[in-house]
Amino acid sequence: MYANTNKFLYDLASHDEAIKLTQNEVAILKHLKDKDNYGAKIIEAFWDACEGKKYVSGGTIYPALNKLAEKGFLAKYEQDSDLDKRRGKNKFMYSITPKGRSALKVLDIFFARVEKYEEL
């Protein structure tokens, strides 16, 4: 991982935005780590992960998606589909960016250290 603790601290400081991500934002990044998806499917994934015990609405997820896109953690693009064309609109798809992947790595290292509690 990080042999040099000073390098780790520098990276943490330079990725301060990653440490400030909310639980939902981190979950969105993790969900998009391997595959692009659109908002409704992300909401569905959250619902399934909570086993239906917690309602996650578009009013929670879409602002988080937009914030992550504005900050460069996600890319947002239009996806053409026949169904959506019949409804007169396209779906917006989201994909994780290199900055988003970097944030997940920083958080993995941070949480591993917190779990082990190594003095920095």
Coordinates of C-alpha atoms in Angstrom, one line a residue:
M1 CA 0.0 0.0 0.0
Y2 CA 1.8 3.1 1.3
A3 CA 5.3 2.4 2.6
N4 CA 5.8 6.1 3.2
T5 CA 3.3 7.6 5.7
N6 CA 4.1 11.1 4.6
K7 CA 3.1 10.2 1.0
F8 CA -0.2 8.8 2.4
L9 CA -0.9 12.0 4.3
Y10 CA -0.1 14.1 1.3
D11 CA -2.5 12.0 -0.8
L12 CA -5.2 12.3 1.8
A13 CA -4.8 16.0 2.0
S14 CA -4.9 16.3 -1.8
H15 CA -8.0 14.1 -1.9
D16 CA -9.8 16.1 0.9
E17 CA -12.9 16.0 -1.3
A18 CA -12.9 12.2 -1.1
I19 CA -13.0 12.2 2.7
K20 CA -15.9 14.6 2.6
L21 CA -18.1 12.4 0.4
T22 CA -21.5 11.3 2.0
Q23 CA -22.4 7.7 2.5
N24 CA -24.8 7.8 -0.5
E25 CA -22.1 9.4 -2.7
V26 CA -19.6 6.7 -1.8
A27 CA -22.2 4.0 -2.4
I28 CA -22.9 5.5 -5.8
L29 CA -19.2 5.5 -6.7
K30 CA -18.9 1.9 -5.6
H31 CA -22.0 0.9 -7.6
L32 CA -20.6 2.5 -10.8
K33 CA -17.1 1.1 -10.3
D34 CA -17.5 -1.7 -12.8
K35 CA -20.4 -0.6 -15.0
D36 CA -22.1 2.6 -16.2
N37 CA -25.7 3.0 -15.2
Y38 CA -28.6 5.4 -15.1
G39 CA -30.4 7.0 -12.1
A40 CA -33.4 4.7 -11.9
K41 CA -31.2 1.6 -11.9
I42 CA -29.0 3.1 -9.2
I43 CA -32.1 3.8 -7.1
E44 CA -33.2 0.2 -7.7
A45 CA -29.7 -1.1 -6.6
F46 CA -29.9 0.9 -3.4
W47 CA -33.4 -0.4 -2.7
D48 CA -32.3 -4.0 -3.2
A49 CA -29.2 -3.4 -1.0
C50 CA -31.5 -2.2 1.8
E51 CA -33.8 -5.2 1.2
G52 CA -36.7 -2.8 0.9
K53 CA -36.3 -1.6 4.5
K54 CA -35.2 1.9 3.6
Y55 CA -36.7 4.0 0.9
V56 CA -34.2 5.8 -1.3
S57 CA -35.8 8.3 -3.6
G58 CA -34.8 10.2 -6.7
G59 CA -34.8 13.3 -4.5
T60 CA -31.8 11.8 -2.7
I61 CA -30.0 10.1 -5.5
Y62 CA -30.3 12.6 -8.4
P63 CA -28.8 15.5 -6.5
A64 CA -26.0 13.3 -5.3
L65 CA -25.3 12.2 -8.9
N66 CA -25.3 15.8 -10.1
K67 CA -23.0 16.9 -7.3
L68 CA -20.6 14.0 -8.1
A69 CA -20.6 14.9 -11.8
E70 CA -20.1 18.7 -11.1
K71 CA -17.1 17.8 -8.9
G72 CA -15.6 15.5 -11.5
F73 CA -16.1 12.2 -9.7
L74 CA -18.6 11.1 -12.4
A75 CA -19.2 11.7 -16.1
K76 CA -22.8 12.2 -17.3
Y77 CA -23.8 11.4 -20.8
E78 CA -27.0 10.8 -22.9
Q79 CA -27.8 7.2 -23.8
D80 CA -30.0 6.7 -26.9
S81 CA -32.7 4.0 -26.7
D82 CA -35.8 3.2 -28.7
L83 CA -38.0 3.2 -25.6
D84 CA -36.8 6.6 -24.5
K85 CA -37.1 8.0 -28.1
R86 CA -40.8 7.0 -28.0
R87 CA -41.1 8.9 -24.8
G88 CA -39.3 11.9 -26.3
K89 CA -36.2 11.9 -24.2
N90 CA -32.9 10.1 -23.7
K91 CA -31.6 8.5 -20.5
F92 CA -28.7 10.1 -18.7
M93 CA -26.0 7.5 -18.0
Y94 CA -23.3 8.0 -15.3
S95 CA -19.8 6.6 -15.3
I96 CA -17.0 6.9 -12.8
T97 CA -14.1 9.0 -13.8
P98 CA -10.4 8.6 -12.9
K99 CA -10.9 11.1 -10.1
G100 CA -13.8 9.0 -8.8
R101 CA -11.6 5.8 -8.9
S102 CA -8.9 7.7 -7.1
A103 CA -11.3 8.8 -4.4
L104 CA -12.4 5.2 -3.8
K105 CA -8.7 4.1 -3.5
V106 CA -8.1 6.9 -1.0
L107 CA -11.1 5.9 1.0
D108 CA -10.2 2.2 1.0
I109 CA -6.7 3.1 2.4
F110 CA -8.2 5.5 4.9
F111 CA -10.7 3.0 6.2
A112 CA -8.2 0.2 6.3
R113 CA -6.0 2.4 8.5
V114 CA -8.9 3.4 10.7
E115 CA -9.8 -0.3 11.2
K116 CA -6.2 -1.2 12.1
Y117 CA -5.5 2.1 13.8
E118 CA -1.9 2.5 12.9
E119 CA -0.4 5.7 14.3
L120 CA 0.3 8.0 11.4

